[in-house]
Short mmCIF file of C-alpha atoms in Angstrom, two decimals:
data_model
loop_
_atom_site.label_atom_id
_atom_site.label_comp_id
_atom_site.label_asym_id
_atom_site.label_seq_id
_atom_site.Cartn_x
_atom_site.Cartn_y
_atom_site.Cartn_z
CA MET A 300 116.47 100.71 8.90
CA THR A 301 120.17 101.40 8.38
CA ALA A 302 121.52 104.92 8.02
CA ASP A 303 122.41 104.34 4.36
CA ALA A 304 118.97 102.93 3.61
CA ASP A 305 117.36 105.85 5.43
CA ALA A 306 119.41 108.36 3.41
CA ARG A 307 118.41 106.60 0.18
CA THR A 308 114.77 106.85 1.26
CA VAL A 309 115.10 110.57 1.97
CA LEU A 310 116.83 111.30 -1.33
CA GLY A 311 114.29 109.16 -3.17
CA ARG A 312 111.43 111.17 -1.70
CA VAL A 313 113.15 114.43 -2.60
CA ARG A 314 113.55 113.13 -6.14
CA ALA A 315 109.95 111.97 -6.40
CA HIS A 316 108.14 114.83 -4.70
CA LEU A 317 110.38 117.92 -4.59
CA SER A 318 112.94 117.99 -7.42
CA PRO A 319 115.17 115.48 -9.21
CA GLY A 320 117.79 118.22 -9.49
CA LEU A 321 117.72 118.84 -5.73
CA ALA A 322 118.08 115.13 -5.05
CA LEU A 323 121.14 115.01 -7.28
CA VAL A 324 122.75 118.05 -5.64
CA TYR A 325 121.95 116.85 -2.11
CA GLY A 326 123.31 113.39 -2.85
CA MET A 327 126.54 114.76 -4.29
CA ASN A 328 127.09 117.25 -1.48
CA GLY A 329 126.52 114.66 1.22
CA ALA A 330 128.29 111.79 -0.55
CA GLY A 331 125.03 109.90 -0.21
CA ALA A 332 124.29 111.01 3.36
CA VAL A 333 121.68 113.48 4.62
CA GLU A 334 121.66 115.88 7.57
CA SER A 335 120.23 114.52 10.80
CA ARG A 336 121.07 116.83 13.74
CA GLY A 337 122.62 120.21 14.44
CA ASP A 338 124.45 121.60 17.44
CA GLY A 339 126.30 124.91 17.51
CA ALA A 340 128.58 125.21 14.51
CA ARG A 341 128.22 121.52 13.56
CA ILE A 342 125.75 119.26 11.83
CA SER A 343 125.62 115.47 12.03
CA LEU A 344 125.03 113.32 8.97
CA SER A 345 123.12 110.07 8.63
CA ASP A 346 126.29 108.03 8.05
CA GLY A 347 127.96 109.13 11.30
CA ARG A 348 130.09 111.94 9.91
CA THR A 349 129.92 115.54 11.12
CA ALA A 350 130.50 118.79 9.27
CA LEU A 351 131.08 122.41 10.16
CA ASP A 352 128.27 124.68 9.00
CA PHE A 353 129.78 127.86 7.57
CA GLY A 354 127.01 128.19 5.00
CA SER A 355 123.23 127.73 5.28
CA TYR A 356 122.79 130.97 3.33
CA ALA A 357 123.52 133.16 6.38
CA VAL A 358 120.61 131.82 8.46
CA THR A 359 122.62 130.16 11.24
CA LEU A 360 124.42 133.22 12.63
CA LEU A 361 123.74 131.84 16.12
CA GLY A 362 124.62 128.32 15.08
CA ARG A 363 122.14 125.50 15.39
CA GLY A 364 119.90 125.09 18.40
CA HIS A 365 120.97 128.16 20.38
CA PRO A 366 119.65 127.38 23.88
CA ASP A 367 118.17 130.82 24.55
CA VAL A 368 116.24 130.80 21.28
CA LEU A 369 115.00 127.25 21.83
CA ARG A 370 113.92 128.13 25.37
CA ALA A 371 111.95 131.13 24.15
CA VAL A 372 110.21 129.17 21.40
CA ARG A 373 109.36 126.28 23.73
CA GLY A 374 107.81 128.69 26.19
CA GLU A 375 105.68 130.28 23.48
CA LEU A 376 104.76 126.85 22.13
CA ASP A 377 103.14 126.04 25.47
CA ALA A 378 101.43 129.43 25.73
CA MET A 379 100.20 130.69 22.35
CA PRO A 380 101.84 129.05 19.32
CA VAL A 381 99.45 130.66 16.81
CA SER A 382 97.83 134.07 17.08
CA THR A 383 94.10 134.57 16.61
CA ARG A 384 94.88 137.53 14.31
CA VAL A 385 91.83 139.35 15.76
CA LEU A 386 93.38 140.01 19.20
CA ALA A 387 96.70 141.59 20.17
CA ASN A 388 99.55 139.24 20.98
CA GLY A 389 101.99 140.30 23.73
CA THR A 390 104.96 138.35 22.37
CA THR A 391 104.68 139.93 18.93
CA ALA A 392 104.15 143.42 20.34
CA GLY A 393 107.16 143.00 22.62
CA PHE A 394 109.36 141.91 19.74
CA ALA A 395 108.22 144.89 17.67
CA ALA A 396 109.20 147.28 20.46
CA GLN A 397 112.56 145.55 20.82
CA LEU A 398 113.28 145.76 17.10
CA ALA A 399 112.21 149.42 16.98
CA ALA A 400 114.95 150.17 19.52
CA TYR A 401 117.54 148.11 17.65
CA ALA A 402 118.43 149.48 14.21
CA ASP A 403 117.96 153.25 14.45
CA PRO A 404 116.10 154.15 17.68
CA GLY A 405 113.66 157.04 17.43
CA ARG A 406 113.69 157.11 13.62
CA LEU A 407 112.89 153.60 12.38
CA THR A 408 109.97 152.95 14.69
CA ARG A 409 107.42 151.14 12.53
CA MET A 410 107.57 147.60 11.26
CA TRP A 411 105.94 144.92 9.21
CA LEU A 412 106.81 141.30 9.98
CA GLY A 413 107.10 138.47 7.47
CA LEU A 414 108.65 135.04 7.17
CA GLY A 415 111.37 135.43 4.52
CA GLY A 416 113.50 138.03 2.81
CA SER A 417 111.28 138.24 -0.27
CA ASP A 418 108.32 138.98 2.02
CA ALA A 419 110.14 142.01 3.41
CA VAL A 420 111.21 143.24 -0.03
CA GLU A 421 107.69 142.94 -1.41
CA ALA A 422 106.20 144.81 1.54
CA ALA A 423 108.77 147.62 1.39
CA LEU A 424 108.37 148.18 -2.36
CA LYS A 425 104.60 148.11 -2.03
CA LEU A 426 104.67 150.68 0.78
CA ALA A 427 106.94 152.96 -1.24
CA ARG A 428 104.63 152.89 -4.24
CA LEU A 429 101.56 153.50 -2.09
CA ALA A 430 103.17 156.32 -0.10
CA THR A 431 104.51 158.19 -3.15
CA GLY A 432 101.92 157.38 -5.79
CA ARG A 433 104.84 156.58 -8.08
CA THR A 434 105.81 153.28 -9.67
CA ARG A 435 109.49 153.29 -10.56
CA VAL A 436 112.24 151.61 -8.52
CA VAL A 437 116.01 152.07 -8.77
CA ALA A 438 118.14 149.01 -7.93
CA VAL A 439 121.81 148.18 -8.39
CA GLU A 440 123.47 145.93 -10.95
CA GLY A 441 124.46 142.66 -9.29
CA ALA A 442 121.66 142.93 -6.72
CA TYR A 443 119.76 140.01 -5.25
CA HIS A 444 116.46 140.79 -3.51
CA GLY A 445 114.56 137.51 -3.88
CA LYS A 446 112.64 135.49 -6.44
CA SER A 447 108.98 136.38 -5.88
CA LEU A 448 107.71 138.46 -8.80
CA GLY A 449 108.10 141.90 -7.24
CA ALA A 450 111.42 141.17 -5.57
CA LEU A 451 112.65 139.43 -8.71
CA ALA A 452 112.14 142.61 -10.71
CA ALA A 453 114.75 144.27 -8.47
CA THR A 454 117.09 141.25 -8.73
CA TRP A 455 119.79 141.57 -11.37
CA ASN A 456 120.51 137.94 -12.33
CA GLN A 457 118.98 137.18 -15.74
CA ARG A 458 119.00 133.46 -15.01
CA TYR A 459 115.95 133.87 -12.79
CA ARG A 460 114.28 136.70 -14.70
CA GLN A 461 114.32 135.86 -18.38
CA SER A 462 111.60 133.18 -18.52
CA LEU A 463 109.22 135.24 -16.36
CA GLU A 464 109.38 138.66 -17.97
CA PRO A 465 107.63 141.02 -18.08
CA LEU A 466 107.98 141.44 -14.33
CA LEU A 467 106.99 144.37 -12.11
CA GLY A 468 107.47 147.33 -14.42
CA GLY A 469 109.66 150.33 -13.96
CA VAL A 470 112.79 148.93 -12.30
CA THR A 471 116.06 150.58 -13.36
CA HIS A 472 119.36 148.90 -12.51
CA VAL A 473 122.36 151.20 -12.26
CA PRO A 474 126.05 150.29 -12.13
CA ALA A 475 127.83 150.96 -8.83
CA ASP A 476 129.30 154.21 -10.11
CA PRO A 477 128.41 157.64 -8.66
CA GLU A 478 128.38 159.12 -12.16
CA ALA A 479 125.59 156.75 -13.19
CA VAL A 480 123.23 157.89 -10.42
CA PRO A 481 121.75 161.10 -11.93
CA GLY A 482 120.57 159.34 -15.07
CA ALA A 483 118.55 156.82 -13.05
CA PHE A 484 116.36 159.64 -11.72
CA ALA A 485 115.91 161.45 -15.03
CA GLY A 486 112.24 160.45 -15.27
CA GLY A 487 111.44 162.04 -11.91
CA ASP A 488 108.94 159.32 -10.95
CA VAL A 489 111.06 157.12 -8.64
CA ALA A 490 109.21 155.67 -5.66
CA ALA A 491 112.12 153.84 -4.05
CA VAL A 492 115.79 153.02 -4.20
CA ILE A 493 116.71 149.57 -2.93
CA LEU A 494 120.28 148.48 -2.24
CA GLU A 495 122.43 145.98 -0.36
CA PRO A 496 125.46 147.58 1.35
CA VAL A 497 127.30 144.33 0.57
CA GLN A 498 125.99 142.19 -2.28
CA GLY A 499 126.11 138.70 -0.85
CA GLU A 500 124.68 136.64 -3.70
CA GLY A 501 126.45 139.04 -6.05
CA GLY A 502 129.86 137.76 -4.99
CA VAL A 503 130.34 139.38 -1.54
CA ARG A 504 130.98 142.79 -3.06
CA ALA A 505 130.76 145.89 -0.87
CA LEU A 506 129.23 148.81 -2.74
CA PRO A 507 131.63 151.79 -2.84
CA PRO A 508 130.92 154.39 -0.12
CA ALA A 509 130.88 157.23 -2.66
CA PHE A 510 128.26 155.41 -4.71
CA LEU A 511 126.11 154.67 -1.65
CA ALA A 512 126.28 158.31 -0.59
CA ALA A 513 125.37 159.51 -4.09
CA LEU A 514 122.42 157.13 -4.31
CA ALA A 515 121.10 158.11 -0.87
CA SER A 516 121.47 161.80 -1.66
CA ALA A 517 119.67 161.43 -4.99
CA ALA A 518 116.83 159.52 -3.33
CA ARG A 519 116.29 162.36 -0.84
CA GLU A 520 116.58 165.02 -3.52
CA HIS A 521 113.92 163.36 -5.67
CA GLY A 522 111.55 162.42 -2.85
CA ALA A 523 112.14 158.68 -3.18
CA PHE A 524 112.38 156.29 -0.25
CA LEU A 525 115.71 154.58 0.46
CA ILE A 526 115.34 150.88 1.32
CA ALA A 527 118.40 149.09 2.71
CA ASP A 528 118.24 145.34 2.15
CA GLU A 529 120.27 144.03 5.10
CA ILE A 530 118.61 140.63 5.10
CA GLN A 531 122.04 139.02 4.84
CA THR A 532 124.38 141.73 6.13
CA GLY A 533 122.52 142.96 9.21
CA LEU A 534 122.34 141.71 12.81
CA ARG A 535 126.15 141.81 13.26
CA ARG A 536 126.84 139.48 10.33
CA CYS A 537 129.06 142.25 8.97
CA GLY A 538 129.93 143.66 12.37
CA GLU A 539 127.21 146.32 12.66
CA ARG A 540 123.55 146.10 13.53
CA ALA A 541 122.81 147.74 10.17
CA LEU A 542 125.62 148.83 7.85
CA SER A 543 123.43 151.41 6.14
CA VAL A 544 122.66 153.18 9.41
CA THR A 545 126.28 153.16 10.57
CA ALA A 546 127.36 154.57 7.19
CA GLY A 547 125.05 157.53 7.69
CA LEU A 548 122.78 156.75 4.73
CA ARG A 549 119.64 157.38 6.84
CA PRO A 550 117.54 154.70 5.12
CA ASP A 551 113.76 154.95 5.26
CA ALA A 552 113.63 151.22 5.87
CA VAL A 553 116.05 148.49 6.88
CA LEU A 554 115.08 144.96 5.91
CA PHE A 555 116.11 142.11 8.20
CA GLY A 556 115.71 138.37 7.70
CA LYS A 557 117.68 135.12 7.55
CA ALA A 558 119.29 135.14 11.03
CA LEU A 559 116.48 137.20 12.61
CA GLY A 560 114.67 134.03 13.75
CA GLY A 561 117.78 132.76 15.51
CA GLY A 562 118.19 129.83 13.13
CA VAL A 563 115.04 128.29 14.63
CA GLN A 564 112.06 130.11 13.10
CA PRO A 565 111.53 131.82 9.72
CA LEU A 566 111.25 135.56 10.31
CA SER A 567 111.81 138.83 8.43
CA ALA A 568 111.03 142.47 9.07
CA VAL A 569 110.66 145.85 7.44
CA VAL A 570 111.79 148.41 10.03
CA ALA A 571 110.63 151.76 8.68
CA THR A 572 110.04 155.45 9.22
CA GLU A 573 106.59 156.86 9.90
CA GLU A 574 106.53 158.35 6.39
CA LEU A 575 107.17 155.10 4.53
CA TYR A 576 104.82 153.19 6.81
CA ALA A 577 101.99 155.73 6.38
CA PRO A 578 99.84 153.50 4.10
CA LEU A 579 99.75 150.77 6.76
CA SER A 580 99.10 153.28 9.52
CA ALA A 581 96.08 154.50 7.57
CA ASP A 582 94.86 151.03 6.66
CA PRO A 583 96.41 148.06 8.53
CA PHE A 584 94.84 145.66 6.02
CA VAL A 585 96.47 147.15 2.93
CA HIS A 586 99.20 144.51 3.14
CA THR A 587 98.75 141.39 5.29
CA THR A 588 99.81 137.75 5.40
CA THR A 589 98.36 135.03 7.59
CA PHE A 590 101.55 134.42 9.54
CA SER A 591 102.83 138.00 9.82
CA GLY A 592 103.89 138.45 13.42
CA HIS A 593 103.73 134.72 14.12
CA PRO A 594 104.26 134.45 17.91
CA LEU A 595 106.70 131.54 17.74
CA ALA A 596 108.84 133.54 15.31
CA ALA A 597 108.50 136.69 17.44
CA ALA A 598 109.69 134.78 20.52
CA ALA A 599 112.66 133.47 18.55
CA GLY A 600 113.42 136.96 17.25
CA SER A 601 113.46 138.53 20.69
CA ALA A 602 115.86 135.90 22.01
CA ALA A 603 118.00 136.13 18.87
CA LEU A 604 118.46 139.90 19.16
CA ARG A 605 119.66 139.54 22.74
CA ALA A 606 122.00 136.67 21.88
CA VAL A 607 123.49 138.49 18.89
CA GLU A 608 124.35 141.51 21.01
CA GLU A 609 125.89 139.36 23.75
CA LEU A 610 128.08 137.62 21.15
CA ALA A 611 129.05 140.74 19.19
CA PRO A 612 132.55 140.94 20.75
CA ARG A 613 133.06 137.29 19.84
CA GLY A 614 132.20 138.17 16.26
CA GLU A 615 135.05 140.68 16.14
CA ARG A 616 137.53 137.99 17.17
CA LEU A 617 136.20 135.50 14.61
CA ALA A 618 136.30 138.16 11.87
CA GLU A 619 140.02 138.68 12.51
CA LEU A 620 140.70 134.95 12.35
CA MET A 621 138.79 134.61 9.09
CA ALA A 622 140.45 137.61 7.47
CA ASP A 623 143.97 136.50 8.37
CA GLY A 624 143.42 132.87 7.45
CA LEU A 625 141.74 133.53 4.11
CA ARG A 626 144.43 135.97 3.05
CA ARG A 627 147.09 133.39 3.79
CA ILE A 628 145.19 130.82 1.77
CA ALA A 629 144.88 133.25 -1.16
CA ALA A 630 148.64 133.85 -1.06
CA ARG A 631 149.40 130.12 -0.93
CA HIS A 632 147.08 129.33 -3.86
CA ALA A 633 147.59 132.41 -6.01
CA GLY A 634 147.18 130.40 -9.22
CA LEU A 635 143.74 129.27 -8.15
CA VAL A 636 142.28 131.90 -5.79
CA THR A 637 142.09 135.32 -7.41
CA GLU A 638 140.68 137.28 -4.47
CA VAL A 639 139.23 137.03 -0.98
CA ARG A 640 136.95 139.79 0.26
CA GLY A 641 134.46 140.43 2.98
CA GLN A 642 133.98 141.76 6.46
CA GLY A 643 132.73 140.51 9.77
CA LEU A 644 131.38 137.00 9.26
CA LEU A 645 130.61 137.29 5.55
CA TRP A 646 133.50 136.27 3.27
CA GLY A 647 133.84 135.44 -0.40
CA VAL A 648 136.59 133.43 -2.05
CA GLU A 649 136.84 133.95 -5.79
CA PHE A 650 138.39 131.32 -8.05
CA GLY A 651 139.85 132.18 -11.44
CA PRO A 652 139.54 128.96 -13.46
CA ALA A 653 136.06 128.25 -14.76
CA GLY A 654 134.25 125.58 -12.78
CA ALA A 655 136.75 125.44 -9.94
CA ALA A 656 134.49 127.13 -7.37
CA GLY A 657 131.75 124.56 -7.86
CA ASP A 658 134.11 121.63 -7.48
CA VAL A 659 135.76 123.16 -4.42
CA LEU A 660 132.33 123.72 -2.83
CA LEU A 661 131.35 120.11 -3.51
CA GLU A 662 134.57 118.71 -2.14
CA LEU A 663 134.41 120.89 0.96
CA SER A 664 130.99 119.41 1.74
CA ARG A 665 132.38 115.91 1.37
CA ARG A 666 135.36 116.68 3.57
CA GLY A 667 133.28 118.27 6.32
CA LEU A 668 132.74 121.98 5.64
CA VAL A 669 129.42 123.34 4.42
CA VAL A 670 129.68 126.69 2.60
CA SER A 671 127.33 128.57 0.27
CA PRO A 672 127.61 129.40 -3.42
CA CYS A 673 126.87 132.85 -4.85
CA LEU A 674 123.88 132.67 -7.16
CA GLY A 675 124.94 135.73 -9.13
CA GLN A 676 128.69 134.99 -9.21
CA PRO A 677 129.29 131.22 -9.61
CA GLU A 678 133.05 131.70 -9.41
CA VAL A 679 132.70 132.76 -5.74
CA ILE A 680 131.95 130.67 -2.67
CA ARG A 681 130.78 132.24 0.60
CA LEU A 682 131.95 131.39 4.09
CA LEU A 683 129.46 132.42 6.77
CA PRO A 684 130.75 131.29 10.17
CA PRO A 685 128.39 131.49 13.15
CA LEU A 686 129.03 133.68 16.17
CA VAL A 687 129.22 130.55 18.32
CA ALA A 688 132.15 128.99 16.45
CA SER A 689 135.28 128.36 18.49
CA ASP A 690 138.77 129.45 17.44
CA ALA A 691 139.58 125.79 16.79
CA GLU A 692 136.53 125.38 14.55
CA VAL A 693 137.52 128.41 12.48
CA GLU A 694 141.05 126.98 12.13
CA GLU A 695 139.53 123.64 11.14
CA ALA A 696 137.45 125.31 8.44
CA LEU A 697 140.50 127.16 7.12
CA ASP A 698 142.49 123.91 7.12
CA LEU A 699 139.82 122.16 5.10
CA LEU A 700 139.70 124.98 2.56
CA ASP A 701 143.49 125.07 2.34
CA ALA A 702 143.75 121.29 1.83
CA THR A 703 140.98 121.29 -0.77
CA CYS A 704 142.64 124.09 -2.73
CA ALA A 705 145.94 122.19 -2.57
CA ALA A 706 144.22 119.15 -4.07
CA VAL A 707 142.79 120.97 -7.09
CA PRO A 708 144.15 119.30 -10.25
CA ASP A 709 146.51 121.23 -12.50
CA GLU A 710 143.75 121.55 -15.10
CA PHE A 711 141.95 124.00 -12.80
CA ARG A 712 145.05 126.05 -12.06
CA SER A 713 145.40 127.37 -15.59
CA THR A 714 142.53 129.33 -17.07
CA ALA A 715 144.17 129.00 -20.49
CA ARG A 716 144.21 125.22 -20.24
CA ASN A 717 140.75 125.16 -18.73
CA ALA A 718 139.33 127.21 -21.56
CA SER A 719 140.88 124.95 -24.22
CA ALA A 720 138.18 123.53 -26.46
CA ASP A 721 139.99 120.22 -26.90
CA ARG A 722 140.66 119.59 -23.21
CA PRO A 723 137.57 119.11 -21.02
CA ALA A 724 137.80 120.44 -17.47
CA ALA A 725 138.11 117.95 -14.67
CA ARG A 726 134.74 117.61 -12.98
CA GLY A 727 135.22 114.72 -10.58
CA ARG A 728 136.10 114.70 -6.93
CA LEU A 729 139.28 116.47 -5.97
CA ALA A 730 142.05 114.38 -4.47
CA ARG A 731 144.43 115.55 -1.77
CA ASP A 732 147.52 114.33 -3.66
CA GLY A 733 146.31 114.06 -7.24
CA ALA A 734 145.29 110.43 -6.86
CA PRO A 735 141.67 109.36 -7.38
CA ALA A 736 139.76 110.30 -4.25
CA GLY A 737 138.12 107.68 -2.11
CA PRO A 738 135.33 108.09 0.41
CA ALA A 739 135.24 111.45 2.16
CA ALA A 740 137.28 111.44 5.34
CA GLY A 741 139.27 113.71 7.58
CA PRO A 742 138.81 116.33 10.25
CA GLY A 743 135.28 117.61 10.64
CA THR A 744 133.79 114.49 9.09
CA GLY A 745 133.84 112.13 12.02
CA ALA A 746 135.64 109.61 9.82
CA ARG A 747 139.31 108.69 9.93
CA GLY A 748 141.68 110.32 7.55
CA ALA A 749 144.80 112.41 7.23
CA ALA A 750 144.64 115.82 8.86
CA PRO A 751 145.13 118.75 6.49
CA ALA A 752 147.80 121.36 6.98
CA ARG A 753 147.38 124.05 9.61
CA HIS A 754 148.68 127.58 9.27
CA THR A 755 151.58 129.33 10.88
CA GLY A 756 151.87 133.07 11.09
CA ASP A 757 153.58 133.28 7.69
CA GLY A 758 151.18 130.90 5.98
CA ALA A 759 153.55 127.92 5.89
CA PRO A 760 151.95 124.55 6.59
CA VAL A 761 152.68 122.74 9.82
CA PRO A 762 151.54 119.23 10.79
CA GLY A 763 147.84 119.10 11.56
CA ARG A 764 146.04 117.13 14.21
CA SER A 765 143.00 114.99 13.79
CA ARG A 766 139.84 116.37 15.32
CA ALA A 767 137.76 113.36 14.40
#
């Protein structure tokens, strides 16, 4: 079977058995190809092209196929791939001890293990309600905490809420303003406050320090538990092990996920204080799932924590490259890019004209750079480089973004024109020079094509070199 035929088969099965919408999106993003292999910061496609993976919704912090994580999982696969759940498992217990010493040693010593971020959010909210006997939760406008029913109640985006309401009752969303905090606690029955130090799906927006401090102080004053959702921001993604701990918020729980399984196994965790964890200490069966503490995931998590710490200095270097490069791109494309923001290895690029972000994201995929959208802020795309990326790969990613922005048609550079009722926005592929675009090609794709501009210190373009 040829690669093209195989890709058609895959997309046909997605269409028939998963979702027609997914098949359409996958087919557009891959220009008809599907992913086939991954190695480090790169993925290979079925048609022979390659792409840089600066997306994957923050899962691949260690890139794809990190050797230490694979080695740990293979070893556990031969020993005890599935726990009996009636006997203790040494791999899971060892990972728990390692994680207890990671975020806030001596204070956050208890944990519940799950498979995804929503698992962790559900467990934390449930523990808070059980431990306090209260029902109300305070969350932040713009928040994203997952799509399961409990987590969805704390999620701000109405797109995912409206057809399912009523959800878990008693969730109050407050704007990120210190003056709005007292009113959220007026009822006096708050069980928990849940927040993301940086709202990833909400457009890569860091919550103001004064607001975070006010919210944490109010939670303590009213006897509510403070839950820090660091599923996306933690594990050095934003430079620190846990931003909430470094900021001095003293959370009662830090939630980890996404990259915790090393990009190899699904894994999440609630790392909590004795007080919040008290219901599970009293009754270990008050909240369980079949695969909580899955030994393959625990083995991956142990290896991932070690690898993340070894690569932390590398992350500082990559963060500097990303910050400098993105700011130059914003300056060069001021009519298109309205703002870049972020820290560490989590960056958002905001586009002014309506629809431009989606088309840029699509074209980046076709040219060889995978990034992530923001579900709550569709005008923003996220760049999430892995710790294992080389300097050259970061420059390549910046080149591809720069060249794609340069190719945006004039229609997208004027919000006034774009908003005109009698002039539809351009929705097709973006061309490098304004001409109709042909098959995807260029650096990072494995296909031949003109190299995009590289950056000098002052942001001026210089001739690029093909990395195909």
